[in-house]
């Protein structure tokens, strides 16, 4: 699949600004998508500088995403139209290094959030959290206000289970986000629902930068722990997450994830033929 470019603009000066805006560099093509490297800050800054009349979504790919992409056409469409894709899971980082012969670093939802929580940049002047828990949204709202954002600059919603398939609720939530003047939308309700919902709503949301970060939102709020640094570096963060929620994650890690091996092998063989 090809990376999707931002829409062309009738305003020639705006078009010049678009051409001058920095673009995240692409280091490798995996599973038909281009993945970006560099620092999280550089990638987000480049995406924020890109003009668009719809959301500019950044997705963070892991093994579970790759498995779901193989069977979910809506998820594939959301990935194809994302403004940037980063390598979250370490197996994907290792594959990218082999495929490209160049360095590739892991950039997670935690890294994206770190770009805005301590010192909100201009693209985060009005933030909207779509969270799984209200206490998570409230904690991060307080944190951003302490970092300098005024009252009313941060809003949030905790959607009900199945909201992604509720057209009426989805339209109302999208209108609320747009009316808020959201410049940064942070989706913390898991994949693929976050990515697919944003892609379906499109222009109804306005044109915010969008982070799809899943449980990283709860970790940033201090409501969930994160694996120790060494486990992260060794690609064992999934073990820590499984131990924290074994019943929820058993099927994902011990049944569904085995499909990734076959998908990766087919992709590698296909890459050698091209």
PDB file of N, CA and C in Angstrom, residues 206-267:
ATOM      1  N   UNK A 206     -12.647  17.846  12.508  1.00  0.00           N
ATOM      2  CA  UNK A 206     -11.779  18.986  12.276  1.00  0.00           C
ATOM      3  C   UNK A 206     -10.467  18.486  11.696  1.00  0.00           C
ATOM      4  N   UNK A 207      -9.364  19.102  12.117  1.00  0.00           N
ATOM      5  CA  UNK A 207      -8.060  18.655  11.603  1.00  0.00           C
ATOM      6  C   UNK A 207      -7.013  18.504  12.697  1.00  0.00           C
ATOM      7  N   UNK A 208      -7.360  17.818  13.784  1.00  0.00           N
ATOM      8  CA  UNK A 208      -6.369  17.664  14.852  1.00  0.00           C
ATOM      9  C   UNK A 208      -5.276  16.668  14.497  1.00  0.00           C
ATOM     10  N   UNK A 209      -4.123  16.816  15.146  1.00  0.00           N
ATOM     11  CA  UNK A 209      -3.165  15.721  15.214  1.00  0.00           C
ATOM     12  C   UNK A 209      -3.790  14.673  16.131  1.00  0.00           C
ATOM     13  N   UNK A 210      -3.643  13.404  15.800  1.00  0.00           N
ATOM     14  CA  UNK A 210      -4.266  12.331  16.588  1.00  0.00           C
ATOM     15  C   UNK A 210      -3.204  11.328  17.012  1.00  0.00           C
ATOM     16  N   UNK A 211      -3.145  11.063  18.316  1.00  0.00           N
ATOM     17  CA  UNK A 211      -2.311   9.978  18.846  1.00  0.00           C
ATOM     18  C   UNK A 211      -3.229   8.811  19.178  1.00  0.00           C
ATOM     19  N   UNK A 212      -2.952   7.630  18.651  1.00  0.00           N
ATOM     20  CA  UNK A 212      -3.652   6.412  19.065  1.00  0.00           C
ATOM     21  C   UNK A 212      -2.693   5.638  19.952  1.00  0.00           C
ATOM     22  N   UNK A 213      -2.909   5.695  21.274  1.00  0.00           N
ATOM     23  CA  UNK A 213      -1.888   5.221  22.208  1.00  0.00           C
ATOM     24  C   UNK A 213      -2.351   4.111  23.143  1.00  0.00           C
ATOM     25  N   UNK A 214      -3.623   3.732  23.121  1.00  0.00           N
ATOM     26  CA  UNK A 214      -4.086   2.619  23.947  1.00  0.00           C
ATOM     27  C   UNK A 214      -3.801   2.795  25.426  1.00  0.00           C
ATOM     28  N   UNK A 215      -3.264   1.733  26.039  1.00  0.00           N
ATOM     29  CA  UNK A 215      -3.020   1.733  27.481  1.00  0.00           C
ATOM     30  C   UNK A 215      -1.939   2.721  27.912  1.00  0.00           C
ATOM     31  N   UNK A 216      -1.177   3.268  26.973  1.00  0.00           N
ATOM     32  CA  UNK A 216      -0.157   4.249  27.340  1.00  0.00           C
ATOM     33  C   UNK A 216      -0.783   5.440  28.043  1.00  0.00           C
ATOM     34  N   UNK A 217      -2.042   5.718  27.748  1.00  0.00           N
ATOM     35  CA  UNK A 217      -2.732   6.830  28.413  1.00  0.00           C
ATOM     36  C   UNK A 217      -2.892   6.543  29.903  1.00  0.00           C
ATOM     37  N   UNK A 218      -3.273   5.319  30.242  1.00  0.00           N
ATOM     38  CA  UNK A 218      -3.433   4.939  31.647  1.00  0.00           C
ATOM     39  C   UNK A 218      -2.096   4.878  32.364  1.00  0.00           C
ATOM     40  N   UNK A 219      -1.039   4.478  31.645  1.00  0.00           N
ATOM     41  CA  UNK A 219       0.301   4.459  32.235  1.00  0.00           C
ATOM     42  C   UNK A 219       0.751   5.880  32.543  1.00  0.00           C
ATOM     43  N   UNK A 220       0.527   6.800  31.614  1.00  0.00           N
ATOM     44  CA  UNK A 220       0.924   8.196  31.824  1.00  0.00           C
ATOM     45  C   UNK A 220       0.209   8.807  33.018  1.00  0.00           C
ATOM     46  N   UNK A 221      -1.014   8.359  33.275  1.00  0.00           N
ATOM     47  CA  UNK A 221      -1.786   8.879  34.406  1.00  0.00           C
ATOM     48  C   UNK A 221      -1.415   8.199  35.719  1.00  0.00           C
ATOM     49  N   UNK A 222      -0.570   7.184  35.660  1.00  0.00           N
ATOM     50  CA  UNK A 222      -0.175   6.467  36.865  1.00  0.00           C
ATOM     51  C   UNK A 222      -1.166   5.414  37.311  1.00  0.00           C
ATOM     52  N   UNK A 223      -2.100   5.073  36.443  1.00  0.00           N
ATOM     53  CA  UNK A 223      -3.122   4.074  36.790  1.00  0.00           C
ATOM     54  C   UNK A 223      -2.722   2.661  36.395  1.00  0.00           C
ATOM     55  N   UNK A 224      -1.717   2.513  35.551  1.00  0.00           N
ATOM     56  CA  UNK A 224      -1.161   1.220  35.181  1.00  0.00           C
ATOM     57  C   UNK A 224       0.355   1.307  35.241  1.00  0.00           C
ATOM     58  N   UNK A 225       1.026   0.223  35.641  1.00  0.00           N
ATOM     59  CA  UNK A 225       2.494   0.230  35.656  1.00  0.00           C
ATOM     60  C   UNK A 225       3.051  -0.061  34.269  1.00  0.00           C
ATOM     61  N   UNK A 226       4.325   0.262  34.068  1.00  0.00           N
ATOM     62  CA  UNK A 226       4.999  -0.090  32.822  1.00  0.00           C
ATOM     63  C   UNK A 226       6.179  -1.000  33.142  1.00  0.00           C
ATOM     64  N   UNK A 227       6.511  -1.839  32.186  1.00  0.00           N
ATOM     65  CA  UNK A 227       7.612  -2.783  32.375  1.00  0.00           C
ATOM     66  C   UNK A 227       8.914  -2.060  32.672  1.00  0.00           C
ATOM     67  N   UNK A 228       9.806  -2.683  33.440  1.00  0.00           N
ATOM     68  CA  UNK A 228      11.126  -2.097  33.681  1.00  0.00           C
ATOM     69  C   UNK A 228      11.875  -1.876  32.371  1.00  0.00           C
ATOM     70  N   UNK A 229      12.801  -0.929  32.395  1.00  0.00           N
ATOM     71  CA  UNK A 229      13.516  -0.516  31.193  1.00  0.00           C
ATOM     72  C   UNK A 229      14.190  -1.696  30.489  1.00  0.00           C
ATOM     73  N   UNK A 230      14.812  -2.594  31.251  1.00  0.00           N
ATOM     74  CA  UNK A 230      15.532  -3.707  30.634  1.00  0.00           C
ATOM     75  C   UNK A 230      14.579  -4.617  29.867  1.00  0.00           C
ATOM     76  N   UNK A 231      13.398  -4.866  30.407  1.00  0.00           N
ATOM     77  CA  UNK A 231      12.417  -5.692  29.698  1.00  0.00           C
ATOM     78  C   UNK A 231      11.982  -5.009  28.404  1.00  0.00           C
ATOM     79  N   UNK A 232      11.851  -3.698  28.431  1.00  0.00           N
ATOM     80  CA  UNK A 232      11.511  -2.962  27.221  1.00  0.00           C
ATOM     81  C   UNK A 232      12.584  -3.149  26.156  1.00  0.00           C
ATOM     82  N   UNK A 233      13.842  -2.992  26.553  1.00  0.00           N
ATOM     83  CA  UNK A 233      14.951  -3.076  25.608  1.00  0.00           C
ATOM     84  C   UNK A 233      15.094  -4.479  25.013  1.00  0.00           C
ATOM     85  N   UNK A 234      14.773  -5.492  25.806  1.00  0.00           N
ATOM     86  CA  UNK A 234      14.915  -6.870  25.347  1.00  0.00           C
ATOM     87  C   UNK A 234      13.692  -7.374  24.577  1.00  0.00           C
ATOM     88  N   UNK A 235      12.708  -6.519  24.412  1.00  0.00           N
ATOM     89  CA  UNK A 235      11.498  -6.936  23.712  1.00  0.00           C
ATOM     90  C   UNK A 235      10.591  -7.808  24.551  1.00  0.00           C
ATOM     91  N   UNK A 236      10.683  -7.673  25.870  1.00  0.00           N
ATOM     92  CA  UNK A 236       9.900  -8.522  26.771  1.00  0.00           C
ATOM     93  C   UNK A 236       8.811  -7.753  27.510  1.00  0.00           C
ATOM     94  N   UNK A 237       8.491  -6.570  27.035  1.00  0.00           N
ATOM     95  CA  UNK A 237       7.451  -5.791  27.709  1.00  0.00           C
ATOM     96  C   UNK A 237       6.114  -6.529  27.688  1.00  0.00           C
ATOM     97  N   UNK A 238       5.903  -7.330  26.650  1.00  0.00           N
ATOM     98  CA  UNK A 238       4.656  -8.082  26.558  1.00  0.00           C
ATOM     99  C   UNK A 238       4.509  -9.053  27.726  1.00  0.00           C
ATOM    100  N   UNK A 239       5.628  -9.593  28.227  1.00  0.00           N
ATOM    101  CA  UNK A 239       5.567 -10.518  29.361  1.00  0.00           C
ATOM    102  C   UNK A 239       5.045  -9.783  30.593  1.00  0.00           C
ATOM    103  N   UNK A 240       5.567  -8.587  30.805  1.00  0.00           N
ATOM    104  CA  UNK A 240       5.127  -7.782  31.955  1.00  0.00           C
ATOM    105  C   UNK A 240       3.643  -7.458  31.830  1.00  0.00           C
ATOM    106  N   UNK A 241       3.224  -7.069  30.643  1.00  0.00           N
ATOM    107  CA  UNK A 241       1.817  -6.721  30.454  1.00  0.00           C
ATOM    108  C   UNK A 241       0.929  -7.936  30.675  1.00  0.00           C
ATOM    109  N   UNK A 242       1.363  -9.092  30.211  1.00  0.00           N
ATOM    110  CA  UNK A 242       0.576 -10.314  30.404  1.00  0.00           C
ATOM    111  C   UNK A 242       0.438 -10.633  31.889  1.00  0.00           C
ATOM    112  N   UNK A 243       1.522 -10.499  32.646  1.00  0.00           N
ATOM    113  CA  UNK A 243       1.466 -10.786  34.076  1.00  0.00           C
ATOM    114  C   UNK A 243       0.537  -9.835  34.819  1.00  0.00           C
ATOM    115  N   UNK A 244       0.378  -8.630  34.287  1.00  0.00           N
ATOM    116  CA  UNK A 244      -0.519  -7.662  34.918  1.00  0.00           C
ATOM    117  C   UNK A 244      -1.988  -7.934  34.587  1.00  0.00           C
ATOM    118  N   UNK A 245      -2.252  -8.553  33.424  1.00  0.00           N
ATOM    119  CA  UNK A 245      -3.639  -8.818  33.014  1.00  0.00           C
ATOM    120  C   UNK A 245      -3.710 -10.135  32.251  1.00  0.00           C
ATOM    121  N   UNK A 246      -3.428 -11.264  32.908  1.00  0.00           N
ATOM    122  CA  UNK A 246      -3.335 -12.541  32.198  1.00  0.00           C
ATOM    123  C   UNK A 246      -4.631 -12.986  31.532  1.00  0.00           C
ATOM    124  N   UNK A 247      -5.760 -12.799  32.173  1.00  0.00           N
ATOM    125  CA  UNK A 247      -7.011 -13.267  31.590  1.00  0.00           C
ATOM    126  C   UNK A 247      -7.371 -12.483  30.329  1.00  0.00           C
ATOM    127  N   UNK A 248      -7.102 -11.189  30.339  1.00  0.00           N
ATOM    128  CA  UNK A 248      -7.430 -10.356  29.184  1.00  0.00           C
ATOM    129  C   UNK A 248      -6.476 -10.581  28.023  1.00  0.00           C
ATOM    130  N   UNK A 249      -5.212 -10.866  28.327  1.00  0.00           N
ATOM    131  CA  UNK A 249      -4.193 -10.893  27.282  1.00  0.00           C
ATOM    132  C   UNK A 249      -3.737 -12.291  26.869  1.00  0.00           C
ATOM    133  N   UNK A 250      -4.228 -13.348  27.520  1.00  0.00           N
ATOM    134  CA  UNK A 250      -3.765 -14.693  27.194  1.00  0.00           C
ATOM    135  C   UNK A 250      -3.998 -15.022  25.718  1.00  0.00           C
ATOM    136  N   UNK A 251      -5.212 -14.802  25.245  1.00  0.00           N
ATOM    137  CA  UNK A 251      -5.521 -15.166  23.857  1.00  0.00           C
ATOM    138  C   UNK A 251      -4.647 -14.370  22.889  1.00  0.00           C
ATOM    139  N   UNK A 252      -4.474 -13.063  23.151  1.00  0.00           N
ATOM    140  CA  UNK A 252      -3.683 -12.223  22.246  1.00  0.00           C
ATOM    141  C   UNK A 252      -2.254 -12.718  22.137  1.00  0.00           C
ATOM    142  N   UNK A 253      -1.610 -13.006  23.264  1.00  0.00           N
ATOM    143  CA  UNK A 253      -0.187 -13.298  23.260  1.00  0.00           C
ATOM    144  C   UNK A 253       0.143 -14.762  22.985  1.00  0.00           C
ATOM    145  N   UNK A 254      -0.747 -15.683  23.368  1.00  0.00           N
ATOM    146  CA  UNK A 254      -0.404 -17.097  23.267  1.00  0.00           C
ATOM    147  C   UNK A 254      -1.174 -17.853  22.197  1.00  0.00           C
ATOM    148  N   UNK A 255      -2.147 -17.215  21.583  1.00  0.00           N
ATOM    149  CA  UNK A 255      -2.898 -17.871  20.508  1.00  0.00           C
ATOM    150  C   UNK A 255      -2.813 -17.049  19.226  1.00  0.00           C
ATOM    151  N   UNK A 256      -3.306 -15.816  19.262  1.00  0.00           N
ATOM    152  CA  UNK A 256      -3.376 -15.004  18.055  1.00  0.00           C
ATOM    153  C   UNK A 256      -2.008 -14.556  17.564  1.00  0.00           C
ATOM    154  N   UNK A 257      -1.081 -14.276  18.486  1.00  0.00           N
ATOM    155  CA  UNK A 257       0.204 -13.713  18.072  1.00  0.00           C
ATOM    156  C   UNK A 257       1.053 -14.683  17.251  1.00  0.00           C
ATOM    157  N   UNK A 258       0.779 -15.992  17.352  1.00  0.00           N
ATOM    158  CA  UNK A 258       1.550 -16.949  16.561  1.00  0.00           C
ATOM    159  C   UNK A 258       1.349 -16.730  15.064  1.00  0.00           C
ATOM    160  N   UNK A 259       0.232 -16.139  14.680  1.00  0.00           N
ATOM    161  CA  UNK A 259      -0.016 -15.857  13.271  1.00  0.00           C
ATOM    162  C   UNK A 259       1.002 -14.861  12.721  1.00  0.00           C
ATOM    163  N   UNK A 260       1.557 -14.049  13.605  1.00  0.00           N
ATOM    164  CA  UNK A 260       2.519 -13.031  13.166  1.00  0.00           C
ATOM    165  C   UNK A 260       3.724 -13.657  12.472  1.00  0.00           C
ATOM    166  N   UNK A 261       4.142 -14.823  12.941  1.00  0.00           N
ATOM    167  CA  UNK A 261       5.330 -15.457  12.365  1.00  0.00           C
ATOM    168  C   UNK A 261       5.102 -15.759  10.884  1.00  0.00           C
ATOM    169  N   UNK A 262       3.958 -16.340  10.569  1.00  0.00           N
ATOM    170  CA  UNK A 262       3.654 -16.637   9.175  1.00  0.00           C
ATOM    171  C   UNK A 262       3.510 -15.371   8.339  1.00  0.00           C
ATOM    172  N   UNK A 263       2.868 -14.355   8.896  1.00  0.00           N
ATOM    173  CA  UNK A 263       2.697 -13.086   8.175  1.00  0.00           C
ATOM    174  C   UNK A 263       4.051 -12.458   7.893  1.00  0.00           C
ATOM    175  N   UNK A 264       4.937 -12.472   8.886  1.00  0.00           N
ATOM    176  CA  UNK A 264       6.265 -11.880   8.715  1.00  0.00           C
ATOM    177  C   UNK A 264       7.087 -12.652   7.696  1.00  0.00           C
ATOM    178  N   UNK A 265       7.000 -13.974   7.713  1.00  0.00           N
ATOM    179  CA  UNK A 265       7.753 -14.789   6.748  1.00  0.00           C
ATOM    180  C   UNK A 265       7.279 -14.521   5.321  1.00  0.00           C
ATOM    181  N   UNK A 266       5.966 -14.440   5.129  1.00  0.00           N
ATOM    182  CA  UNK A 266       5.437 -14.159   3.794  1.00  0.00           C
ATOM    183  C   UNK A 266       5.846 -12.781   3.315  1.00  0.00           C
ATOM    184  N   UNK A 267       5.836 -11.819   4.226  1.00  0.00           N
ATOM    185  CA  UNK A 267       6.241 -10.469   3.863  1.00  0.00           C
ATOM    186  C   UNK A 267       7.707 -10.420   3.479  1.00  0.00           C
TER     187      UNK A 267
END
